[in-house]
Amino acid sequence: MDDEYEKLIRRMNPPRVVIDNESCKNATVIQVDSANKQGILLEVVQILTDLNLVITKAYICSDGGWFMDVFNVTDNDGNKITDEGILDYIEKSLGPDSCFASSMRRSVGVKLGTDHTSIELIGSDRPGLLSEVSAVLTNLKCNVVNAEVWTHNTRAAAVMQVTDEETGGAIIDPERLSLVKRLLCNVLKGSNKTREAKTVVSLGATHTERRLHQMMFDDRDYERMGEDSSDEKDRPNVNVVNWHGRDYSVVTIRCKDRPKLLFDIVCTLTDMQYVVFHGNVEAEGAEAHQEYCIRHIDGSPVKSDAERQRVVHCLEAAIQRRVSEGLKLELCTSDRIGLLSDVTRIFRENSLTVTRAEVTTRSGKAVNTFYVRESSGYPVDPKIIDSIRQTIGQTILRVKGSPDESTQAPQESPTRFLFGGLFKSRSFCNFGLVRSYS
């Protein structure tokens, strides 16, 4: 009955999308109105983020049964969105005829597919891990067509999409899948007996970044190791206080701005089962200011200091997981079986470690991005990069950034090992109310 009632409400109040390129001189304004539903904010933000749009401002309101969101967005160059194809896609994805309207997708970001096999990995990070993982897959005649790797707080997580070398499609043999899972799990375990390693193999596709957040959250990567695992000056400023008289908890965040920041924060609040009732987001120069009025899904604000600290630590982790330390390298060449294994081996042999990686295949071309630094924590020696480029190919591997840009002193913390696999808000609106915080 609940589903039928929800369908009736949606038919009576279909989502409305208004795209305005006139009222703001430096951004496209997108307004989304809809019947309210748990997870709707993440759904909308995810669609905009998947289009690589930069959200410079946002106003969120979802009190009662109605949801209203206003976003100021640009492309990566800071220009308004004028591409008719993109504008049409936004309207169709968020408007009344979309699957967003008909189902609201309870499992946000999950979709089916059978053209590849998805492999999810999580375990303790160490130098050479990605190289070992890719070598195992190559030996098992699996081709990595897409992958994303994140590392945070001594933990490493990856979502990989692989195909069968012979058929070019998904791997469906149960015995072979079991072998893949067993061997990869052995690699992830290594000699670490204190933290769990996990490998999940399945057919179909998931929203990679959504899954990485879920995996690392479930793995409790937000729990700080030892004294501290990050430099105090680099840590996001996250604060949570209760707003008396309104039964909200107010979350304020100040941190360095970057792409997909809003998506990462909303993912974590959703995974922690908090509902955003009001929110303001604004990026001023290099800094982002965000403020949210939230309640737990059971209707209560944050109840204790322990819960408050958990929210703070989880949001800090969500912001830091995607931070790309080190030198950015881009590789573009014809795809082939074993390419990832070969390049990660070269990185490992030159004492480089990868802090984050994105591996994609487009029309037979491998287009990969790696953020690397020396395992010791020092900035990458330009001579090492020159040597690697001569080995791989000057035009194939390109440097995006100066080795001198990374000047942090080496750290003894195990977080500096990273995934070692080696390749490959200040508010702008105060809701019109007077607040009393405790």
Coordinates of C-alpha atoms in Angstrom, one line a residue:
M1 CA 0.0 0.0 0.0
D2 CA 2.8 2.4 0.8
D3 CA 4.3 2.0 -2.7
E4 CA 0.9 2.6 -4.3
Y5 CA 0.3 5.7 -2.2
E6 CA 3.8 7.0 -3.1
K7 CA 3.0 6.5 -6.8
L8 CA -0.3 8.3 -6.4
I9 CA 1.5 11.3 -4.7
R10 CA 4.1 11.4 -7.5
R11 CA 1.4 11.4 -10.2
M12 CA -0.4 14.2 -8.5
N13 CA 2.8 16.2 -7.9
P14 CA 5.3 15.3 -10.6
P15 CA 8.8 16.7 -10.3
R16 CA 9.3 20.1 -11.9
V17 CA 12.7 21.2 -13.2
V18 CA 13.4 24.8 -14.2
I19 CA 16.7 25.7 -15.9
D20 CA 17.6 29.4 -15.9
N21 CA 20.6 30.8 -17.8
E22 CA 19.5 34.5 -17.5
S23 CA 19.1 35.4 -13.8
C24 CA 22.7 34.7 -12.7
K25 CA 25.6 36.2 -14.7
N26 CA 28.1 33.5 -14.0
A27 CA 26.2 30.3 -13.4
T28 CA 23.3 28.2 -14.7
V29 CA 20.5 28.0 -12.1
I30 CA 18.7 24.7 -11.8
Q31 CA 15.6 24.5 -9.6
V32 CA 14.1 21.1 -8.7
D33 CA 10.7 20.8 -7.0
S34 CA 9.2 17.4 -6.1
A35 CA 7.3 15.4 -3.5
N36 CA 9.7 14.7 -0.7
K37 CA 11.3 11.3 -0.2
Q38 CA 14.3 10.0 1.8
G39 CA 17.3 9.9 -0.5
I40 CA 16.0 12.5 -3.0
L41 CA 18.7 15.0 -2.3
L42 CA 21.4 12.5 -3.0
E43 CA 19.7 11.4 -6.1
V44 CA 19.6 15.0 -7.5
V45 CA 23.2 15.8 -6.5
Q46 CA 24.4 12.5 -7.9
I47 CA 22.9 13.2 -11.3
L48 CA 24.5 16.7 -11.5
T49 CA 27.8 15.4 -10.3
D50 CA 27.9 12.6 -12.8
L51 CA 27.7 15.3 -15.5
N52 CA 30.9 16.8 -14.0
L53 CA 29.0 20.0 -13.2
V54 CA 30.6 22.2 -10.6
I55 CA 28.0 23.3 -7.9
T56 CA 29.0 26.7 -6.7
K57 CA 26.0 27.5 -4.6
A58 CA 23.0 25.5 -3.4
Y59 CA 19.9 26.1 -1.3
I60 CA 18.1 23.1 0.1
C61 CA 14.6 23.0 1.7
S62 CA 12.6 19.8 2.4
D63 CA 10.4 20.6 5.3
G64 CA 7.0 18.8 5.3
G65 CA 6.1 16.8 2.2
W66 CA 7.8 18.9 -0.4
F67 CA 11.3 19.1 -1.6
M68 CA 12.8 22.2 -3.2
D69 CA 16.5 22.6 -4.3
V70 CA 18.2 25.4 -6.1
F71 CA 21.7 24.9 -7.6
N72 CA 24.1 27.3 -9.3
V73 CA 26.3 25.2 -11.6
T74 CA 29.0 25.7 -14.1
D75 CA 31.3 23.5 -16.2
N76 CA 34.9 22.8 -15.1
D77 CA 36.0 26.0 -16.8
G78 CA 33.6 28.2 -14.8
N79 CA 31.2 28.8 -17.7
K80 CA 27.4 28.5 -17.8
I81 CA 25.9 25.2 -19.2
T82 CA 24.8 26.0 -22.7
D83 CA 25.1 22.5 -24.3
E84 CA 21.5 21.6 -25.3
G85 CA 22.3 17.9 -24.9
I86 CA 23.3 18.3 -21.3
L87 CA 20.4 20.6 -20.5
D88 CA 17.9 18.1 -22.1
Y89 CA 19.5 15.3 -20.1
I90 CA 19.0 17.2 -16.8
E91 CA 15.4 17.8 -17.6
K92 CA 14.7 14.2 -18.6
S93 CA 16.7 12.8 -15.6
L94 CA 15.0 14.9 -13.0
G95 CA 11.7 15.8 -14.6
P96 CA 8.2 14.1 -14.6
D97 CA 9.1 11.5 -17.2
S98 CA 12.2 10.2 -15.5
C99 CA 12.9 7.0 -13.6
F100 CA 13.7 9.5 -10.8
A101 CA 10.0 10.4 -10.7
S102 CA 8.6 6.9 -11.1
S103 CA 10.7 5.0 -8.6
M104 CA 13.0 7.4 -6.7
R105 CA 15.4 4.4 -6.7
R106 CA 15.5 3.2 -3.2
S107 CA 19.0 1.8 -3.7
V108 CA 20.5 5.1 -4.8
G109 CA 23.1 4.7 -7.6
V110 CA 22.6 1.0 -8.3
K111 CA 21.8 -0.2 -11.8
L112 CA 22.0 -3.5 -13.5
G113 CA 24.2 -4.5 -16.4
T114 CA 25.8 -7.7 -17.8
D115 CA 28.7 -6.5 -20.0
H116 CA 31.3 -6.8 -17.2
T117 CA 31.9 -8.3 -13.8
S118 CA 32.2 -5.9 -10.8
I119 CA 34.9 -6.6 -8.2
E120 CA 34.8 -4.7 -4.9
L121 CA 38.0 -4.8 -2.8
I122 CA 38.8 -3.4 0.6
G123 CA 41.8 -4.1 2.9
S124 CA 44.8 -2.7 4.6
D125 CA 47.0 -0.5 2.4
R126 CA 50.6 -1.2 1.7
P127 CA 53.2 -0.5 -1.0
G128 CA 52.7 -2.6 -4.1
L129 CA 49.1 -3.6 -3.4
L130 CA 47.6 -2.4 -6.6
S131 CA 50.4 -3.9 -8.6
E132 CA 49.8 -7.3 -7.0
V133 CA 46.0 -7.1 -7.5
S134 CA 46.4 -6.2 -11.2
A135 CA 49.0 -8.9 -11.7
V136 CA 46.6 -11.5 -10.3
L137 CA 43.8 -10.3 -12.6
T138 CA 46.1 -10.4 -15.6
N139 CA 47.2 -14.0 -14.8
L140 CA 43.5 -15.0 -14.5
K141 CA 42.9 -13.5 -18.0
C142 CA 40.7 -10.7 -16.7
N143 CA 40.9 -7.3 -18.4
V144 CA 40.3 -4.2 -16.2
V145 CA 38.2 -1.8 -18.3
N146 CA 37.2 0.6 -15.5
A147 CA 38.4 1.0 -11.9
E148 CA 38.6 3.6 -9.2
V149 CA 40.9 3.3 -6.2
W150 CA 40.7 5.4 -2.9
T151 CA 42.9 5.2 0.1
H152 CA 42.3 6.7 3.6
N153 CA 43.6 6.2 7.1
T154 CA 45.6 3.0 6.3
R155 CA 42.7 1.5 4.3
A156 CA 42.4 0.9 0.6
A157 CA 39.2 0.4 -1.4
A158 CA 38.6 -0.3 -5.1
V159 CA 35.8 -0.9 -7.4
M160 CA 36.9 -2.6 -10.6
Q161 CA 35.0 -3.6 -13.7
V162 CA 36.6 -6.5 -15.6
T163 CA 35.9 -8.5 -18.7
D164 CA 36.9 -12.0 -19.9
E165 CA 40.0 -11.8 -22.1
E166 CA 38.5 -14.3 -24.6
T167 CA 34.8 -13.2 -24.8
G168 CA 35.1 -9.5 -24.0
G169 CA 32.1 -9.9 -21.8
A170 CA 31.3 -10.6 -18.2
I171 CA 32.8 -13.6 -16.4
I172 CA 30.0 -15.9 -15.5
D173 CA 31.7 -19.2 -14.7
P174 CA 31.0 -19.7 -10.9
E175 CA 34.3 -21.7 -10.4
R176 CA 36.3 -19.0 -12.0
L177 CA 34.6 -16.3 -10.1
S178 CA 35.3 -18.2 -6.9
L179 CA 39.0 -18.5 -7.8
V180 CA 39.2 -14.7 -8.6
K181 CA 37.6 -13.9 -5.2
R182 CA 39.9 -16.3 -3.3
L183 CA 43.2 -15.1 -4.8
L184 CA 42.4 -11.4 -4.5
C185 CA 41.3 -11.9 -0.9
N186 CA 44.7 -13.6 -0.2
V187 CA 46.5 -10.6 -1.7
L188 CA 44.5 -8.1 0.3
K189 CA 45.1 -10.0 3.6
G190 CA 48.8 -10.0 3.1
S191 CA 50.5 -10.3 6.5
N192 CA 48.0 -8.1 8.3
K193 CA 45.9 -10.2 10.7
T194 CA 44.3 -7.4 12.7
R195 CA 42.0 -5.8 10.0
E196 CA 39.6 -7.6 7.8
A197 CA 40.0 -7.9 4.0
K198 CA 37.0 -8.3 1.8
T199 CA 36.4 -9.2 -1.9
V200 CA 33.0 -9.1 -3.5
V201 CA 32.5 -10.3 -7.1
S202 CA 29.2 -9.8 -8.9
L203 CA 27.6 -9.3 -12.3
G204 CA 26.3 -5.8 -13.3
A205 CA 27.3 -2.3 -12.4
T206 CA 27.1 0.0 -9.4
H207 CA 27.7 3.7 -9.1
T208 CA 31.4 3.5 -8.3
E209 CA 31.9 6.6 -6.2
R210 CA 28.7 5.8 -4.2
R211 CA 29.9 2.3 -3.5
L212 CA 33.4 3.5 -2.4
H213 CA 31.8 5.8 0.1
Q214 CA 29.6 3.0 1.4
M215 CA 32.5 0.5 1.5
M216 CA 34.9 2.8 3.4
F217 CA 32.1 3.9 5.8
D218 CA 31.2 0.3 6.6
D219 CA 34.9 -0.4 7.1
R220 CA 35.0 2.4 9.7
D221 CA 37.8 4.3 8.0
Y222 CA 36.7 7.3 9.9
E223 CA 38.2 5.9 13.1
R224 CA 41.4 7.7 13.8
M225 CA 44.6 5.6 14.2
G226 CA 47.0 6.3 17.0
E227 CA 47.6 10.0 17.8
D228 CA 46.3 11.3 14.6
S229 CA 46.6 10.4 10.9
S230 CA 46.4 13.8 9.3
D231 CA 48.0 17.2 9.6
E232 CA 45.8 19.5 11.8
K233 CA 46.0 22.4 9.3
D234 CA 44.7 20.2 6.5
R235 CA 41.8 18.8 8.4
P236 CA 38.3 20.1 7.4
N237 CA 36.6 22.3 10.0
V238 CA 33.4 20.4 10.9
N239 CA 31.1 21.5 13.7
V240 CA 27.8 20.0 15.0
V241 CA 25.5 21.8 17.4
N242 CA 21.9 21.5 18.4
W243 CA 19.4 24.2 17.6
H244 CA 17.0 24.5 20.6
G245 CA 13.4 25.1 19.8
R246 CA 13.7 23.7 16.2
D247 CA 14.8 20.2 17.0
Y248 CA 17.5 20.3 14.4
S249 CA 21.2 19.6 14.6
V250 CA 23.2 22.2 12.6
V251 CA 26.3 20.9 10.8
T252 CA 28.7 23.6 9.5
I253 CA 31.7 22.7 7.3
R254 CA 34.6 24.8 6.1
C255 CA 37.2 23.2 4.0
K256 CA 39.1 23.6 0.7
D257 CA 36.8 23.5 -2.2
R258 CA 37.1 20.8 -4.8
P259 CA 34.9 19.0 -7.4
K260 CA 32.3 16.6 -6.0
L261 CA 32.5 17.9 -2.4
L262 CA 28.8 18.3 -2.0
F263 CA 28.2 14.8 -3.4
D264 CA 30.7 13.3 -0.9
I265 CA 29.1 15.0 2.1
V266 CA 25.5 14.2 1.1
C267 CA 26.5 10.5 0.6
T268 CA 27.8 10.3 4.1
L269 CA 24.8 12.0 5.7
T270 CA 22.5 9.6 3.8
D271 CA 24.6 6.5 4.8
M272 CA 24.4 7.7 8.4
Q273 CA 20.6 7.9 8.0
Y274 CA 20.3 11.7 8.5
V275 CA 17.8 13.8 6.7
V276 CA 18.7 17.3 5.4
F277 CA 15.8 19.7 6.0
H278 CA 17.6 22.9 5.1
G279 CA 21.0 23.6 3.7
N280 CA 23.2 26.3 2.2
V281 CA 26.3 25.7 0.2
E282 CA 28.7 28.3 -1.2
A283 CA 32.2 28.3 -2.6
E284 CA 34.2 31.4 -2.2
G285 CA 37.5 31.3 -4.0
A286 CA 39.4 28.2 -2.8
E287 CA 37.2 27.7 0.3
A288 CA 33.8 26.0 0.6
H289 CA 31.2 26.9 3.3
Q290 CA 28.4 24.5 3.9
E291 CA 25.6 24.4 6.5
Y292 CA 22.9 21.8 7.0
C293 CA 19.9 21.4 9.4
I294 CA 19.6 17.7 9.9
R295 CA 17.7 15.1 11.9
H296 CA 18.2 11.4 12.2
I297 CA 15.7 9.4 10.1
D298 CA 13.9 8.6 13.4
G299 CA 13.1 12.4 13.7
S300 CA 15.6 13.2 16.5
P301 CA 18.5 15.6 16.4
V302 CA 22.0 14.5 17.6
K303 CA 21.4 13.1 21.1
S304 CA 24.9 12.8 22.7
D305 CA 28.4 14.0 22.5
A306 CA 29.5 10.6 21.3
E307 CA 27.1 10.8 18.4
R308 CA 28.2 14.3 17.7
Q309 CA 31.8 13.2 17.5
R310 CA 30.9 10.4 15.2
V311 CA 29.2 12.7 12.8
V312 CA 32.2 15.0 12.8
H313 CA 34.7 12.2 12.2
C314 CA 32.6 10.6 9.4
L315 CA 32.2 13.9 7.5
E316 CA 35.9 14.6 7.9
A317 CA 36.6 11.1 6.4
A318 CA 34.2 11.7 3.5
I319 CA 35.9 15.0 2.6
Q320 CA 39.4 13.5 2.8
R321 CA 38.9 10.2 1.0
R322 CA 38.9 11.8 -2.4
V323 CA 41.6 14.3 -1.7
S324 CA 44.4 13.7 -4.2
E325 CA 47.8 14.1 -2.7
G326 CA 50.9 13.9 -4.8
L327 CA 51.8 14.4 -8.5
K328 CA 49.1 13.8 -11.1
L329 CA 50.0 11.6 -14.0
E330 CA 47.7 10.9 -17.0
L331 CA 48.2 7.9 -19.3
C332 CA 46.5 7.6 -22.6
T333 CA 47.3 4.7 -25.0
S334 CA 45.7 1.7 -26.7
D335 CA 44.1 -0.7 -24.3
R336 CA 45.5 -4.2 -23.9
I337 CA 45.4 -7.1 -21.5
G338 CA 47.9 -6.6 -18.8
L339 CA 48.5 -2.8 -19.3
L340 CA 47.5 -1.9 -15.8
S341 CA 49.7 -4.7 -14.4
D342 CA 52.7 -3.6 -16.4
V343 CA 52.5 0.1 -15.5
T344 CA 51.9 -0.5 -11.8
R345 CA 54.9 -2.7 -11.7
I346 CA 57.0 0.1 -13.2
F347 CA 55.7 2.5 -10.6
R348 CA 56.4 0.0 -7.8
E349 CA 60.0 -0.6 -9.0
N350 CA 60.6 3.1 -8.9
S351 CA 59.4 3.4 -5.3
L352 CA 56.2 5.3 -6.2
T353 CA 52.9 4.9 -4.4
V354 CA 49.4 5.8 -5.7
T355 CA 47.1 7.9 -3.4
R356 CA 44.2 7.6 -5.8
A357 CA 43.6 6.2 -9.3
E358 CA 40.9 6.3 -12.0
V359 CA 41.1 3.7 -14.8
T360 CA 38.8 4.0 -17.8
T361 CA 38.5 2.5 -21.2
R362 CA 37.0 4.5 -24.1
S363 CA 36.7 3.1 -27.6
G364 CA 39.7 0.8 -27.2
K365 CA 41.8 3.5 -25.5
A366 CA 43.0 3.4 -21.9
V367 CA 42.6 6.8 -20.2
N368 CA 44.0 6.6 -16.7
T369 CA 44.8 9.1 -14.0
F370 CA 47.1 8.5 -11.1
Y371 CA 48.2 10.6 -8.1
V372 CA 51.6 9.4 -7.0
R373 CA 54.2 10.2 -4.4
E374 CA 57.3 8.4 -3.1
S375 CA 56.7 5.8 -0.5
S376 CA 58.8 7.7 1.9
G377 CA 56.4 10.6 1.8
Y378 CA 58.8 13.0 0.1
P379 CA 57.9 14.9 -3.1
V380 CA 58.5 12.8 -6.2
D381 CA 61.9 13.2 -7.7
P382 CA 61.6 14.7 -11.3
K383 CA 64.4 12.4 -12.4
I384 CA 62.3 9.4 -11.5
I385 CA 59.3 10.7 -13.5
D386 CA 61.6 11.3 -16.5
S387 CA 62.9 7.8 -16.2
I388 CA 59.4 6.3 -16.0
R389 CA 58.2 8.4 -19.0
Q390 CA 61.1 7.2 -21.1
T391 CA 60.2 3.6 -20.2
I392 CA 56.5 3.9 -20.8
G393 CA 56.5 6.6 -23.5
Q394 CA 56.9 10.4 -23.3
T395 CA 53.6 11.0 -25.2
I396 CA 51.7 8.2 -23.4
L397 CA 52.4 9.3 -19.9
R398 CA 52.0 13.0 -19.1
V399 CA 52.7 15.0 -16.0
K400 CA 49.8 17.3 -14.8
G401 CA 51.5 19.4 -12.1
S402 CA 54.9 20.1 -10.9
P403 CA 56.8 17.7 -8.6
D404 CA 57.7 20.7 -6.5
E405 CA 54.0 21.4 -5.7
S406 CA 54.0 18.6 -3.1
T407 CA 56.3 19.7 -0.3
Q408 CA 55.1 17.8 2.8
A409 CA 57.8 16.4 5.0
P410 CA 57.8 12.6 5.2
Q411 CA 55.6 11.0 7.8
E412 CA 56.2 7.8 9.7
S413 CA 52.4 7.2 9.9
P414 CA 51.2 4.1 8.0
T415 CA 48.8 6.3 6.1
R416 CA 51.7 7.4 3.9
F417 CA 51.9 3.9 2.4
L418 CA 48.5 4.6 0.8
F419 CA 47.4 2.2 -1.8
G420 CA 51.0 1.7 -2.9
G421 CA 49.9 -0.3 -5.9
L422 CA 51.5 2.2 -8.0
F423 CA 50.7 2.6 -11.7
K424 CA 48.8 2.1 -13.4
S425 CA 30.3 26.5 5.0
R426 CA 29.9 29.7 5.9
S427 CA 26.2 30.1 5.3
F428 CA 24.9 32.5 2.6
C429 CA 21.3 32.2 3.9
N430 CA 20.3 32.0 7.6
F431 CA 16.8 30.6 6.9
G432 CA 15.3 33.8 8.1
L433 CA 15.2 32.6 11.7
V434 CA 17.0 33.4 14.9
R435 CA 19.0 30.5 16.2
S436 CA 19.9 29.5 19.7
Y437 CA 22.7 26.9 19.7
S438 CA 23.9 24.7 22.6

